[in-house]
């Protein structure tokens, strides 16, 4: 089930961060600070009491900055990243964001493919963005006002019906 991140989720999210992002993972303090900062929206996917994926953004005026999205390695390929991104886009629109921005490692092909499916385009290369590894990142954006950006991957018209119609919160009927 997709739902909002809550304070009791912190320990599990710290573990998930380390599993997904390795040396570049946010520390407990960084994660706690991020989750408690103003204008943040964080969602997760949980099954049988285990958090399998999470992501969130920071909304500032017209922009929503995707801060992180991560899926447990053994849960990849099941559509959880796509489901999270769809819901995060819907939430950003609900908060009147006109554009969503992100940075992604240049060597993260699965994430790049996901973002392209949702209509994100490269803006620029950010050299040595990810530390401590010194990996470059692409800055990407998508115009949330575009009718082509529905919170669903590009070319997946009708997927809304398969994923569950979204309610006015943009979270879908499985959101509680």
Short mmCIF file of C-alpha atoms in Angstrom, two decimals:
data_model
loop_
_atom_site.label_atom_id
_atom_site.label_comp_id
_atom_site.label_asym_id
_atom_site.label_seq_id
_atom_site.Cartn_x
_atom_site.Cartn_y
_atom_site.Cartn_z
CA UNK A 1 0.00 0.00 0.00
CA UNK A 2 1.20 3.52 -0.79
CA UNK A 3 0.99 5.97 2.09
CA UNK A 4 2.63 9.04 3.58
CA UNK A 5 5.85 8.59 5.53
CA UNK A 6 5.35 8.94 9.29
CA UNK A 7 7.79 9.41 12.19
CA UNK A 8 7.74 5.70 13.22
CA UNK A 9 9.04 4.79 9.73
CA UNK A 10 12.44 6.44 10.33
CA UNK A 11 14.40 3.34 11.43
CA UNK A 12 13.19 1.29 8.46
CA UNK A 13 13.93 4.18 6.07
CA UNK A 14 17.49 4.50 7.39
CA UNK A 15 18.02 0.80 6.64
CA UNK A 16 16.42 1.15 3.21
CA UNK A 17 18.62 4.18 2.43
CA UNK A 18 21.78 2.18 3.18
CA UNK A 19 20.57 -0.78 1.13
CA UNK A 20 19.59 1.32 -1.89
CA UNK A 21 22.24 4.06 -1.94
CA UNK A 22 25.29 2.49 -0.25
CA UNK A 23 28.06 4.98 0.60
CA UNK A 24 25.97 7.90 -0.71
CA UNK A 25 23.04 7.15 1.61
CA UNK A 26 21.65 9.86 3.83
CA UNK A 27 22.54 9.40 7.49
CA UNK A 28 19.83 9.05 10.11
CA UNK A 29 20.25 12.72 11.04
CA UNK A 30 20.08 13.87 7.42
CA UNK A 31 17.00 11.76 6.76
CA UNK A 32 15.25 12.92 9.92
CA UNK A 33 16.02 16.55 9.10
CA UNK A 34 14.74 16.13 5.54
CA UNK A 35 11.51 14.42 6.58
CA UNK A 36 10.77 17.13 9.18
CA UNK A 37 11.65 20.12 6.99
CA UNK A 38 8.82 22.35 5.77
CA UNK A 39 7.24 21.91 2.34
CA UNK A 40 8.24 18.23 2.05
CA UNK A 41 6.05 15.42 0.76
CA UNK A 42 7.30 11.86 1.30
CA UNK A 43 5.48 8.67 0.37
CA UNK A 44 6.34 5.01 0.72
CA UNK A 45 5.17 1.64 -0.46
CA UNK A 46 4.68 -0.97 2.24
CA UNK A 47 3.69 -4.61 1.96
CA UNK A 48 3.23 -7.02 4.85
CA UNK A 49 4.64 -4.40 7.23
CA UNK A 50 7.87 -3.95 5.25
CA UNK A 51 8.80 -0.74 3.46
CA UNK A 52 9.84 -1.65 -0.07
CA UNK A 53 10.20 1.82 -1.62
CA UNK A 54 10.02 5.48 -0.76
CA UNK A 55 10.45 8.88 -2.33
CA UNK A 56 9.73 12.52 -1.81
CA UNK A 57 9.99 16.07 -3.00
CA UNK A 58 10.44 19.60 -1.76
CA UNK A 59 7.91 22.16 -3.03
CA UNK A 60 9.09 25.73 -3.39
CA UNK A 61 6.79 28.06 -5.31
CA UNK A 62 6.44 26.86 -8.88
CA UNK A 63 9.00 24.05 -8.53
CA UNK A 64 8.93 20.64 -6.91
CA UNK A 65 12.42 19.16 -6.45
CA UNK A 66 12.42 15.36 -6.35
CA UNK A 67 14.80 14.73 -3.45
CA UNK A 68 14.97 10.95 -3.55
CA UNK A 69 13.27 7.85 -4.81
CA UNK A 70 14.51 4.40 -3.91
CA UNK A 71 13.30 0.84 -4.31
CA UNK A 72 14.67 -2.13 -2.39
CA UNK A 73 16.86 -4.17 -4.78
CA UNK A 74 14.80 -7.35 -4.38
CA UNK A 75 11.61 -5.39 -5.25
CA UNK A 76 12.86 -3.70 -8.42
CA UNK A 77 11.06 -4.34 -11.66
CA UNK A 78 7.64 -4.56 -9.99
CA UNK A 79 6.56 -1.01 -10.88
CA UNK A 80 7.08 0.48 -7.42
CA UNK A 81 9.31 3.30 -8.67
CA UNK A 82 6.78 4.15 -11.35
CA UNK A 83 3.93 4.01 -8.84
CA UNK A 84 5.77 6.30 -6.44
CA UNK A 85 6.76 8.78 -9.12
CA UNK A 86 3.20 8.89 -10.45
CA UNK A 87 1.84 9.68 -7.00
CA UNK A 88 4.56 12.23 -6.27
CA UNK A 89 3.81 14.03 -9.55
CA UNK A 90 0.11 14.06 -8.68
CA UNK A 91 0.89 15.47 -5.23
CA UNK A 92 3.17 18.15 -6.70
CA UNK A 93 0.40 19.21 -9.07
CA UNK A 94 -2.08 19.24 -6.19
CA UNK A 95 0.33 21.67 -4.45
CA UNK A 96 0.33 23.85 -7.61
CA UNK A 97 3.87 23.01 -8.75
CA UNK A 98 4.42 23.88 -12.40
CA UNK A 99 7.66 21.93 -12.83
CA UNK A 100 9.42 18.98 -11.23
CA UNK A 101 13.22 18.93 -11.10
CA UNK A 102 15.66 16.19 -10.13
CA UNK A 103 19.26 15.05 -10.28
CA UNK A 104 20.15 11.50 -11.25
CA UNK A 105 23.45 9.65 -11.57
CA UNK A 106 24.59 9.45 -15.19
CA UNK A 107 25.22 5.72 -14.72
CA UNK A 108 21.78 4.92 -13.25
CA UNK A 109 20.16 3.59 -16.43
CA UNK A 110 17.00 2.21 -14.76
CA UNK A 111 16.26 5.59 -13.14
CA UNK A 112 17.04 7.48 -16.36
CA UNK A 113 14.63 5.22 -18.25
CA UNK A 114 11.94 5.77 -15.60
CA UNK A 115 12.29 9.54 -15.74
CA UNK A 116 12.24 9.58 -19.55
CA UNK A 117 9.01 7.53 -19.51
CA UNK A 118 7.45 10.27 -17.39
CA UNK A 119 8.57 12.98 -19.80
CA UNK A 120 11.63 14.32 -17.94
CA UNK A 121 14.25 15.99 -20.14
CA UNK A 122 17.93 16.65 -19.44
CA UNK A 123 18.82 20.24 -18.57
CA UNK A 124 22.55 19.98 -17.88
CA UNK A 125 25.39 17.85 -16.58
CA UNK A 126 26.50 18.42 -12.98
CA UNK A 127 30.10 17.26 -12.60
CA UNK A 128 31.07 15.20 -9.53
CA UNK A 129 27.62 15.82 -7.98
CA UNK A 130 27.34 12.57 -6.02
CA UNK A 131 29.82 12.26 -3.17
CA UNK A 132 31.84 10.50 -1.90
CA UNK A 133 32.09 8.66 -5.25
CA UNK A 134 32.41 11.82 -7.39
CA UNK A 135 29.82 10.58 -9.90
CA UNK A 136 28.33 13.07 -12.38
CA UNK A 137 24.60 13.78 -12.42
CA UNK A 138 22.10 14.92 -14.98
CA UNK A 139 19.74 17.68 -13.87
CA UNK A 140 16.34 16.92 -15.41
CA UNK A 141 12.91 18.53 -15.42
CA UNK A 142 9.35 18.02 -16.58
CA UNK A 143 6.64 20.63 -17.11
CA UNK A 144 3.75 19.57 -14.87
CA UNK A 145 1.37 21.93 -16.69
CA UNK A 146 1.75 19.98 -19.91
CA UNK A 147 -1.32 17.90 -20.79
CA UNK A 148 1.09 15.14 -21.85
CA UNK A 149 2.29 14.77 -18.24
CA UNK A 150 -0.47 12.99 -16.38
CA UNK A 151 1.40 11.48 -13.47
CA UNK A 152 1.60 8.37 -15.63
CA UNK A 153 4.40 7.27 -17.92
CA UNK A 154 4.32 8.82 -21.39
CA UNK A 155 2.36 6.57 -23.75
CA UNK A 156 0.38 4.90 -20.98
CA UNK A 157 -3.01 6.50 -21.48
CA UNK A 158 -5.58 4.41 -19.71
CA UNK A 159 -3.06 3.22 -17.15
CA UNK A 160 -4.94 5.38 -14.65
CA UNK A 161 -7.75 2.86 -14.77
CA UNK A 162 -5.38 -0.07 -14.29
CA UNK A 163 -3.52 1.63 -11.40
CA UNK A 164 -6.69 2.77 -9.64
CA UNK A 165 -8.45 6.08 -10.21
CA UNK A 166 -6.91 8.88 -8.21
CA UNK A 167 -9.02 10.75 -5.75
CA UNK A 168 -8.75 14.49 -5.16
CA UNK A 169 -5.56 13.98 -3.12
CA UNK A 170 -3.95 12.37 -6.15
CA UNK A 171 -3.05 9.32 -4.09
CA UNK A 172 -5.44 6.72 -5.52
CA UNK A 173 -7.95 4.59 -3.73
CA UNK A 174 -5.31 2.46 -2.00
CA UNK A 175 -4.03 5.50 -0.09
CA UNK A 176 -5.09 5.73 3.54
#
